Coordinates of C-alpha atoms and ligand atoms in Angstrom, one line a residue:
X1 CA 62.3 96.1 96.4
X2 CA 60.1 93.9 97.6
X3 CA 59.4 94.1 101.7
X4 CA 60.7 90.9 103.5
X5 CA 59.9 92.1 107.1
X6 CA 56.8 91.2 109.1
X7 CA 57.7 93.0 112.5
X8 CA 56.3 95.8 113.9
X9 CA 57.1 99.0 111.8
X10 CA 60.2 101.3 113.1
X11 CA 59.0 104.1 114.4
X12 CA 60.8 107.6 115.3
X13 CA 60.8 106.6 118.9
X14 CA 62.3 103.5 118.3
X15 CA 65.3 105.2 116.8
X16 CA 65.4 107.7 119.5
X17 CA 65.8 104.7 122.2
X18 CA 69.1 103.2 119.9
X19 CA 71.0 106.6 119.8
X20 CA 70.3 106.7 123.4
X21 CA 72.1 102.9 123.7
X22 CA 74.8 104.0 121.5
X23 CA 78.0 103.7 123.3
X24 CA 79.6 106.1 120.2
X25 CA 77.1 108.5 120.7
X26 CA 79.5 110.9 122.2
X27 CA 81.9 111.0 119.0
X28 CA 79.5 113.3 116.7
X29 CA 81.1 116.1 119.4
X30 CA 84.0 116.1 117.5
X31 CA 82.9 116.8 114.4
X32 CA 81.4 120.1 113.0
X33 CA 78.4 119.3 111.7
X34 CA 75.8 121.6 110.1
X35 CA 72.9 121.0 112.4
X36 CA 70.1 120.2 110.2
X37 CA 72.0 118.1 107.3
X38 CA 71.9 114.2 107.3
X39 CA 75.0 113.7 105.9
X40 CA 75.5 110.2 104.4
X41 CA 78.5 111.3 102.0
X42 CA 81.1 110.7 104.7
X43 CA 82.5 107.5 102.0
X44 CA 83.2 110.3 99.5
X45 CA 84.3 113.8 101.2
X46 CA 84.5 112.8 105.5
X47 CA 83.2 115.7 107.9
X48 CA 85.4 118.6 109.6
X49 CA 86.7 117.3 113.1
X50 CA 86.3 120.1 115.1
X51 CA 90.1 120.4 116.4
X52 CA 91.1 120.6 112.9
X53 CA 90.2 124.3 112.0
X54 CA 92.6 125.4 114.9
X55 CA 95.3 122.5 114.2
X56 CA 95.4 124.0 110.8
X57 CA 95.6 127.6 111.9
X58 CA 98.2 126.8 114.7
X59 CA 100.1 125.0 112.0
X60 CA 100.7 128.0 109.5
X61 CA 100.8 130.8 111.7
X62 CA 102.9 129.2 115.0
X63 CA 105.0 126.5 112.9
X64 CA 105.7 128.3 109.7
X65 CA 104.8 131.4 110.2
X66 CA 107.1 131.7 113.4
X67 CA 109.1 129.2 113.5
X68 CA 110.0 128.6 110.0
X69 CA 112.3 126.2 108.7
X70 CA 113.1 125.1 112.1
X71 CA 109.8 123.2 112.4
X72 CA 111.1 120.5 110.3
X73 CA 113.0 119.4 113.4
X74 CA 111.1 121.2 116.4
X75 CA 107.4 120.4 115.1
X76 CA 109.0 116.8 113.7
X77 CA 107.6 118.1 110.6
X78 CA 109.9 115.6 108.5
X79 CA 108.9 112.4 109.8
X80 CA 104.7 113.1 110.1
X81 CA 104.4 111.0 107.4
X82 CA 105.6 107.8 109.4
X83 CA 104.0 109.2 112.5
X84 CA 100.6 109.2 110.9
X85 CA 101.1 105.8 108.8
X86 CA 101.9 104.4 112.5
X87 CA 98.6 106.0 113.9
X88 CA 96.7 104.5 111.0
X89 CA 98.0 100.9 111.1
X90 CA 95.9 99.4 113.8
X91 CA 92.9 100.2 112.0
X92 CA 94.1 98.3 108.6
X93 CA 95.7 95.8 110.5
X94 CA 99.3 96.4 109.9
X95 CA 102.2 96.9 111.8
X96 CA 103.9 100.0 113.0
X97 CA 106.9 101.1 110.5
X98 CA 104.9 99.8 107.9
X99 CA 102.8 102.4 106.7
X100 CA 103.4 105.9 105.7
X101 CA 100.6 108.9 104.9
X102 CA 101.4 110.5 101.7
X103 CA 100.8 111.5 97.8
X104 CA 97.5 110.5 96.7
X105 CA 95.6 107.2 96.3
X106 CA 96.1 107.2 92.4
X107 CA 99.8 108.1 92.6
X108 CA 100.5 105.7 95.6
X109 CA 98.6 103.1 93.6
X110 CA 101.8 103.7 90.4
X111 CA 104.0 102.8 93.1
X112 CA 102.9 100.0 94.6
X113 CA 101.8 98.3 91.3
X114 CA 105.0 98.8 89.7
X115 CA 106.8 97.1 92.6
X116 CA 104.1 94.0 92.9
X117 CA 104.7 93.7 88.7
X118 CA 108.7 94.1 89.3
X119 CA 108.5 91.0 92.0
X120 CA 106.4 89.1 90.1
X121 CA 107.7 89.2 87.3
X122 CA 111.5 88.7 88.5
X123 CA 109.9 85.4 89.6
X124 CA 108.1 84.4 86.6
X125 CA 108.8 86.7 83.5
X126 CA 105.9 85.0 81.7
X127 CA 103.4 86.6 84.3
X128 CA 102.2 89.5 81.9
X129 CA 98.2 90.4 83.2
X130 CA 96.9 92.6 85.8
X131 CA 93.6 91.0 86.5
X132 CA 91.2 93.6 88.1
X133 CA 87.1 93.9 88.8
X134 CA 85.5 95.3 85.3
X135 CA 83.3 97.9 88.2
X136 CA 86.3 98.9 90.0
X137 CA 87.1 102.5 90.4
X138 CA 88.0 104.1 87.2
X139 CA 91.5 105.4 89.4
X140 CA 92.3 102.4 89.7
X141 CA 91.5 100.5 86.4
X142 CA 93.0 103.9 84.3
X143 CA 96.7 104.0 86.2
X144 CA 96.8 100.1 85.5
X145 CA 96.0 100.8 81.8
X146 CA 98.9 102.9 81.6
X147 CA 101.2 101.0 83.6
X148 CA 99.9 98.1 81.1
X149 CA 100.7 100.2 78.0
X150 CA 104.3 101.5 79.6
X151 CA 105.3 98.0 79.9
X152 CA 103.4 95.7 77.4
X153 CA 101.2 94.1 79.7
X154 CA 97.7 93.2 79.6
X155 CA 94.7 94.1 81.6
X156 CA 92.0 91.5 82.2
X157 CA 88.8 92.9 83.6
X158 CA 86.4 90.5 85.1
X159 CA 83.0 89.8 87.1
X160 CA 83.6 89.3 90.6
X161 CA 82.6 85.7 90.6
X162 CA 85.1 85.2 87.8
X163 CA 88.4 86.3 89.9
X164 CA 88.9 82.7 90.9
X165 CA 88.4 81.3 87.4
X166 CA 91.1 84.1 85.9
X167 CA 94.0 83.6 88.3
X168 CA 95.8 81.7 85.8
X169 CA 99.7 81.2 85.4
X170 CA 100.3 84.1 83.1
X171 CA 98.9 86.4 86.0
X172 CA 101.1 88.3 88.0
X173 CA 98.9 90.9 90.0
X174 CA 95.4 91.0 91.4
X175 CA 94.5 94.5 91.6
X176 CA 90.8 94.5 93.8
X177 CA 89.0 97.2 95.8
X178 CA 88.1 96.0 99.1
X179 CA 84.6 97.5 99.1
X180 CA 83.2 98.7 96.0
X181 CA 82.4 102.2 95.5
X182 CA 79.3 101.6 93.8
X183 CA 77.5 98.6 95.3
X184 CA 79.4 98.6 98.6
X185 CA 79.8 94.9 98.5
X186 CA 83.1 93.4 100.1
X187 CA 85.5 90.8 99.5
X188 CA 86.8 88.2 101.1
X189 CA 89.9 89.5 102.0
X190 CA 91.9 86.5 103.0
X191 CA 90.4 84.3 101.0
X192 CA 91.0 86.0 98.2
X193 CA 94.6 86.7 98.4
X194 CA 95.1 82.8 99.7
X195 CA 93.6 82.0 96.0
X196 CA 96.0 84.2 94.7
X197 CA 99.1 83.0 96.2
X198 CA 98.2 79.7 95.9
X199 CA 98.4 80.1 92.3
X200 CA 101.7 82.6 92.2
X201 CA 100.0 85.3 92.3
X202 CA 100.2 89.3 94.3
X203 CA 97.7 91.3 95.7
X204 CA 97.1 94.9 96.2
X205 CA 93.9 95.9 97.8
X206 CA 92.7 99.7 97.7
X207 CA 91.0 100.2 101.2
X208 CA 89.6 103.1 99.9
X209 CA 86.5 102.3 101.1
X210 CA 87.2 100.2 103.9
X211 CA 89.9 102.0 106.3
X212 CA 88.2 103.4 109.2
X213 CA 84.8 101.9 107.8
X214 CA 85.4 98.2 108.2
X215 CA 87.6 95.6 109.8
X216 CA 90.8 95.7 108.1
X217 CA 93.3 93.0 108.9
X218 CA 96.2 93.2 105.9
X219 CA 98.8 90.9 107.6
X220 CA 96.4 88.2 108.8
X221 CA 95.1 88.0 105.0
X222 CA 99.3 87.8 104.7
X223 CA 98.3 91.0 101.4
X224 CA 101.3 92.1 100.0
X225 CA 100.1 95.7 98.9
X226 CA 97.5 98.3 100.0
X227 CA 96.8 101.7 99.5
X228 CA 93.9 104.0 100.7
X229 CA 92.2 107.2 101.0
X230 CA 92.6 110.3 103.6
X231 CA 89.5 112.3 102.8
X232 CA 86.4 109.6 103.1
X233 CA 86.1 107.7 106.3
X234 CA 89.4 109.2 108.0
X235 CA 88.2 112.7 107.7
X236 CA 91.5 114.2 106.6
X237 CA 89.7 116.8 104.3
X238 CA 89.4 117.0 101.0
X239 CA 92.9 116.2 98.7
X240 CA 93.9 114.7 102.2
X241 CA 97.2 112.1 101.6
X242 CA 96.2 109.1 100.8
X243 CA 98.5 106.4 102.6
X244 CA 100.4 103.0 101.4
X245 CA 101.3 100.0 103.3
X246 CA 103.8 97.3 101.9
X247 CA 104.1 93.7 104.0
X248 CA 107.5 94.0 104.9
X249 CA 108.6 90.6 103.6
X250 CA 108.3 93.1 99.7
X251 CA 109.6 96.5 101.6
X252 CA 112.7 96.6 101.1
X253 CA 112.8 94.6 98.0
X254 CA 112.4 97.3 95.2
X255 CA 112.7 100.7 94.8
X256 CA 109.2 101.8 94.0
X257 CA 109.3 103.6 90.1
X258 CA 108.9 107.4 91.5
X259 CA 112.4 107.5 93.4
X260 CA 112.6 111.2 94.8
X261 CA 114.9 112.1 97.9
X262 CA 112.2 112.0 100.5
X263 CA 112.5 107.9 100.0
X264 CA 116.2 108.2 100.3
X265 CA 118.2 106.2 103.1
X266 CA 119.3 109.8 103.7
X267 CA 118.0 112.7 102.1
X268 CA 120.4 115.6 103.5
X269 CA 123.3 114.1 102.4
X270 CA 122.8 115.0 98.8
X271 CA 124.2 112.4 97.5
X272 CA 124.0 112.4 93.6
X273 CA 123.3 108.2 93.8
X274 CA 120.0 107.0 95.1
X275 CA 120.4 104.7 98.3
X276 CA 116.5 103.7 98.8
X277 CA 115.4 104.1 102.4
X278 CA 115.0 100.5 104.3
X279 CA 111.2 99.8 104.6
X280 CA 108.5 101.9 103.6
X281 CA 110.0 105.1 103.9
X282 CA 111.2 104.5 100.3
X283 CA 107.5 104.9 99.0
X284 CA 107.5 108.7 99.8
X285 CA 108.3 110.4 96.8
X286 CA 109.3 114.5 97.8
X287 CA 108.8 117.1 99.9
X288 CA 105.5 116.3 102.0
X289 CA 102.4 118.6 102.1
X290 CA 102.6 119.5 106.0
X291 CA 99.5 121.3 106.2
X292 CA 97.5 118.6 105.1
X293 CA 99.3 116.0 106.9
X294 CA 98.3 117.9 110.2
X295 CA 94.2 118.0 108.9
X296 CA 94.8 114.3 108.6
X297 CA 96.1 113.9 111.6
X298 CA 93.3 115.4 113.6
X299 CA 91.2 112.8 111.6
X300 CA 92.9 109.9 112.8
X301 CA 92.8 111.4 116.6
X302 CA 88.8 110.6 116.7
X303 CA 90.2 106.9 116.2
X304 CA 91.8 107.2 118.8
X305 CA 89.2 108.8 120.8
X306 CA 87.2 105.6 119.8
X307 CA 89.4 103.0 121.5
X308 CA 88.2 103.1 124.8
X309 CA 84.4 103.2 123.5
X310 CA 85.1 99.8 121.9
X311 CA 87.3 100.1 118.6
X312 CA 86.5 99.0 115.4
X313 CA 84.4 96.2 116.6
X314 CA 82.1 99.0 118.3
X315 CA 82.5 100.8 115.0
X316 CA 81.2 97.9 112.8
X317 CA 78.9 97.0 114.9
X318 CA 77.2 100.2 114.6
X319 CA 78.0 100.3 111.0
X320 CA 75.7 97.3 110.3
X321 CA 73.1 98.5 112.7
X322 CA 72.7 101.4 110.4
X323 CA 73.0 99.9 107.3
X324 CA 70.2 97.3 108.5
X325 CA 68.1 99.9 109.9
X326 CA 68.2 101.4 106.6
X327 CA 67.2 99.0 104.5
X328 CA 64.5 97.8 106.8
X329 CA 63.1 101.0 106.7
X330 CA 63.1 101.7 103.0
X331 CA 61.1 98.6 102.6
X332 CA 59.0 99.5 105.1
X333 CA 58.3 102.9 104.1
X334 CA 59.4 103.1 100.2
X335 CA 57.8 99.6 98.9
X336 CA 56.5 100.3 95.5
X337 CA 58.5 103.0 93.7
X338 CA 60.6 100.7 91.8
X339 CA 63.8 100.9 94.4
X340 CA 66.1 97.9 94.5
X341 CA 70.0 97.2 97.1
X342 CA 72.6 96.7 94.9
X343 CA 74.0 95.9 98.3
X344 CA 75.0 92.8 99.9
X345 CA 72.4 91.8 103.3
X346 CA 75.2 89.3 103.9
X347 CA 77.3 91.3 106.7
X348 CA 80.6 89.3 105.9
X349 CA 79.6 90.9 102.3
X350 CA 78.6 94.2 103.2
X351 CA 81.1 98.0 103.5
X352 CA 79.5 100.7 105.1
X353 CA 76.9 101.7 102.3
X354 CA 73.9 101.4 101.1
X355 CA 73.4 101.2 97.7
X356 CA 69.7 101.6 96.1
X357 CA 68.6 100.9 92.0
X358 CA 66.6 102.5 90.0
X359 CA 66.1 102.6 86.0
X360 CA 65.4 105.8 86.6
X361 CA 65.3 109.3 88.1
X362 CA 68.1 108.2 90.2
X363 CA 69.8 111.4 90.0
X364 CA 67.3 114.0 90.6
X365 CA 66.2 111.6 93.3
X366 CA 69.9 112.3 95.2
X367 CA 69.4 116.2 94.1
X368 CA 65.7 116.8 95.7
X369 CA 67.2 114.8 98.9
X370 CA 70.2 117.1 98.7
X371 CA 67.5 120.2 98.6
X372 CA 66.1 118.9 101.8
X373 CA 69.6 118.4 103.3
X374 CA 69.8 114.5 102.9
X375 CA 73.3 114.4 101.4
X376 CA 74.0 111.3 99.6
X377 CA 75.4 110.6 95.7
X378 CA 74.6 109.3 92.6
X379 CA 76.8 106.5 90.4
X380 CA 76.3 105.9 87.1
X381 CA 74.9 102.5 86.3
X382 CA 77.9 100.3 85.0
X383 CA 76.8 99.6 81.8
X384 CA 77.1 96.3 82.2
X385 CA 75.0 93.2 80.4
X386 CA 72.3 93.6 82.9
X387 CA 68.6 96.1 82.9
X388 CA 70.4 99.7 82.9
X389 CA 70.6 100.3 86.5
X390 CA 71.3 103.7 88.3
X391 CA 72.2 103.8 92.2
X392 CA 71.4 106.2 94.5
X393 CA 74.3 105.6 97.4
X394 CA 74.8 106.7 100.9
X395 CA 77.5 105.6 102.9
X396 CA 76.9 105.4 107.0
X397 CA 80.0 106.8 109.0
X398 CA 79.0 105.2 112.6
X399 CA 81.5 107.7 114.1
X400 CA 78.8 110.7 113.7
X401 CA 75.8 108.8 112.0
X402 CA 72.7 108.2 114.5
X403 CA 69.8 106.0 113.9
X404 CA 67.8 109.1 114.2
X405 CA 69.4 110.5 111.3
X406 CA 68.1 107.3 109.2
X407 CA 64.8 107.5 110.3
X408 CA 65.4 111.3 108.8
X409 CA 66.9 110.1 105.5
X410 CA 64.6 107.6 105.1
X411 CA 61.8 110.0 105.5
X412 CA 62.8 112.8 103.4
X413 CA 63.4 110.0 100.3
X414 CA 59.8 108.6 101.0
X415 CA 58.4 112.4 100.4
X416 CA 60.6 112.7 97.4
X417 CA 59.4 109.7 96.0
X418 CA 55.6 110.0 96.8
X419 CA 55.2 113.9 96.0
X420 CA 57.0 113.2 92.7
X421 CA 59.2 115.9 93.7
X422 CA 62.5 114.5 92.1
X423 CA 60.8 115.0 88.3
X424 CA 61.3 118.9 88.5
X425 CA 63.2 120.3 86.5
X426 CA 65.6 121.9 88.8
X427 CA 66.5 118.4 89.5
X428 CA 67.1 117.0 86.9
X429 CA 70.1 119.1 85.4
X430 CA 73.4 117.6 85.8
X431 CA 76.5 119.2 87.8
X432 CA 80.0 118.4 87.0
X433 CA 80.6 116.9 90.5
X434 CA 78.1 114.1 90.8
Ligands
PLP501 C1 88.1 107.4 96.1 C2 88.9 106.4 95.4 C3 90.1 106.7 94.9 C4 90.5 108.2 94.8 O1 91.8 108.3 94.3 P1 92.4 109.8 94.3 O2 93.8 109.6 93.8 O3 92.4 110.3 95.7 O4 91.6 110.7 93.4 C5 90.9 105.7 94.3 N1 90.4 104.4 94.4 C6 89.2 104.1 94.9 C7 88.8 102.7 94.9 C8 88.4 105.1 95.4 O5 87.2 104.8 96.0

């Protein structure tokens, strides 16, 4: 990476005097945090809010373990999944009734896909691809293979600057990522999905990466489909429900493939027929996993606890502060060990990560900053067409993330580099969990 800047170095101090301007400082009290770990992972597994731990413990020993079965009515145990979808929608910029908090991103993902294919293809049964991004996450790319195989459709992977070029007539579902898990560039939401309507086309957008990270506005864009993850930016704990939002113009339209009785109009009337509930509620599958629901929720109550400081404009804000500062201070302080950004300086481009290249080392780079409790990943280079590039990644969760912590991370990375630390062997083994 070459260094662009010519103003004054950052120093410590200088970081110091943001976290003391922050107007989210406050937030990092609801989260457990160990004290001395800069953790930039909060885009894979999110932190522990504080109130869950008790949430959790009131949950199985107050409303199962006393009350029982009655909790399904006295705790409103049945209908959490709507309550949480509701709690979630102003962040992604949908309506409430229009989202529910359940199953898991991969399994929501089946659902939604199956509908978009059955609508467009009602319209236009010579609509037989699925065009997708060739880097996408694997989730996503394998459950549209095998939706693909199930039905005799095709797949089409592409470049990102070829999406426009492949949204021909025989398409009948865009399938993107909003921000991609290993560069952490972002589309163009809206624009994007106009394209695809304009030429017949449906969306579905995994917000995997995006809810609770970035500005989220699904019915402005006018999407038709969107899933997401519980456990990265919302903090629902690891396995959290993932959630599912359908425009209602398509809710109500088709039953989604996986038709168990929790997405019935009526569930405890047994009926042997099933009469799909209006809406989303049809997109819950069976019986809900209430513990995890609750972790969830206590995830989406620091949202909450965000509005007053300024939202998600305060959030993003902060986000790109970060993510600048970063950068800026790698070039700065890292120039001449071979690092490149695989991600975007264009804000209107950019998630909540930073993404760095390196042909090599990149892994036991990530595991000598995890030794000095600098918690960030590795990815795989994409084996693309390009130099073979690996990418160290660190995603910057502005609801506990200080600009103090970067001038830590940053720090630690410059050691790493400049001892030479990273080429010991200790480092350089693999785990299964990368
Ligand atoms: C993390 C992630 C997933 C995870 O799916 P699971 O079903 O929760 O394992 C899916 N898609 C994308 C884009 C992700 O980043």
């Amino acid at each position: 990476m070459t260094t662009t800047t010519t103003a004054t170095p950052t120093t410590l101090q200088d970081c110091r005097a943001l976290d003391a301007q922050d107007p989210l400082r406050s937030l990092r009290a609801h989260f457990t945090l160990p004290a001395d770990t800069v953790y930039l992972d909060g885009n894979s597994l999110g932190v522990l809010p504080t109130a869950t731990a008790a949430r959790v413990a009131d949950v199985v020993a107050r409303e199962w373990g006393q009350d029982l079965i009655r909790s399904w009515n006295t705790a409103s145990w049945f209908d959490l999944p709507q309550r949480l979808g509701d709690q979630l929608a102003p962040w992604i910029g949908a309506g409430k009734g229009e989202v529910v908090c359940t199953d898991s991103t991969s399994i929501n993902l089946y659902k939604v896909l199956s509908a978009a294919l059955n609508i467009a293809r009602e319209a236009s049964p010579a609509r037989r691809r699925i065009v997708s991004e060739r880097s996408n996450f694997p989730t996503d790319l394998y459950i549209a293979e095998g939706l693909c195989k199930e039905r005799g459709l095709e797949l089409v992977l592409v470049e990102p600057e070829d999406i426009p070029s492949a949204l021909t007539a025989d398409v009948a579902v865009l399938m993107l990522t909003h921000v991609n898990y290993r560069t952490g560039a972002m589309h163009d939401m809206a624009a994007t999905t106009a394209a695809a309507h304009a030429a017949g086309i449906l969306t579905v957008w995994d917000l995997a990466h995006s809810a609770g990270a970035v500005p989220v506005d699904l019915q402005g864009a006018g999407a038709d489909f969107s899933i997401g993850c519980g456990y990265k930016y919302l903090n629902g704990g690891p396995g959290a429900p993932a959630f599912v939002w359908v425009n209602p113009r398509h809710a109500g339209r088709f039953w989604q493939p996986l038709s168990g009785w929790w997405g019935h109009a009526a569930p405890f009337r047994f009926t042997p027929d099933y009469q799909p509930a209006a809406g989303i509620g049809r997109y819950l599958c069976g019986t809900q996993p209430i513990i995890s629901l609750s972790a969830l929720q206590c995830g989406l109550d620091v949202f909450d606890a965000a509005v007053p400081l300024g939202g998600m404009p305060a959030l993003r804000a902060k986000s790109l502060a970060l993510t600048d500062l970063f950068i800026r201070m790698v070039e700065e302080r890292c120039a001449g060990h071979g690092l490149g950004l695989a991600t975007p300086r264009d804000h209107a481009r950019r998630g909540s990560q930073v993404c760095l290249t390196r042909t090599e080392g990149a892994y036991a780079i990530v595991q000598a900053l995890i030794a000095r409790k600098v918690i960030g990943d590795f990815r795989q280079g994409d084996g693309g067409t390009g130099p073979h590039l690996d990418i160290l990644r660190f995603g910057f969760t502005p609801l506990y993330i200080g600009f103090e912590d970067v001038w830590n991370a940053v720090e630690h990375l410059r050691q790493v580099l400049e001892t030479g630390e990273w080429r010991r062997p200790e480092f350089n083994q693999t785990n299964a969990v990368t």
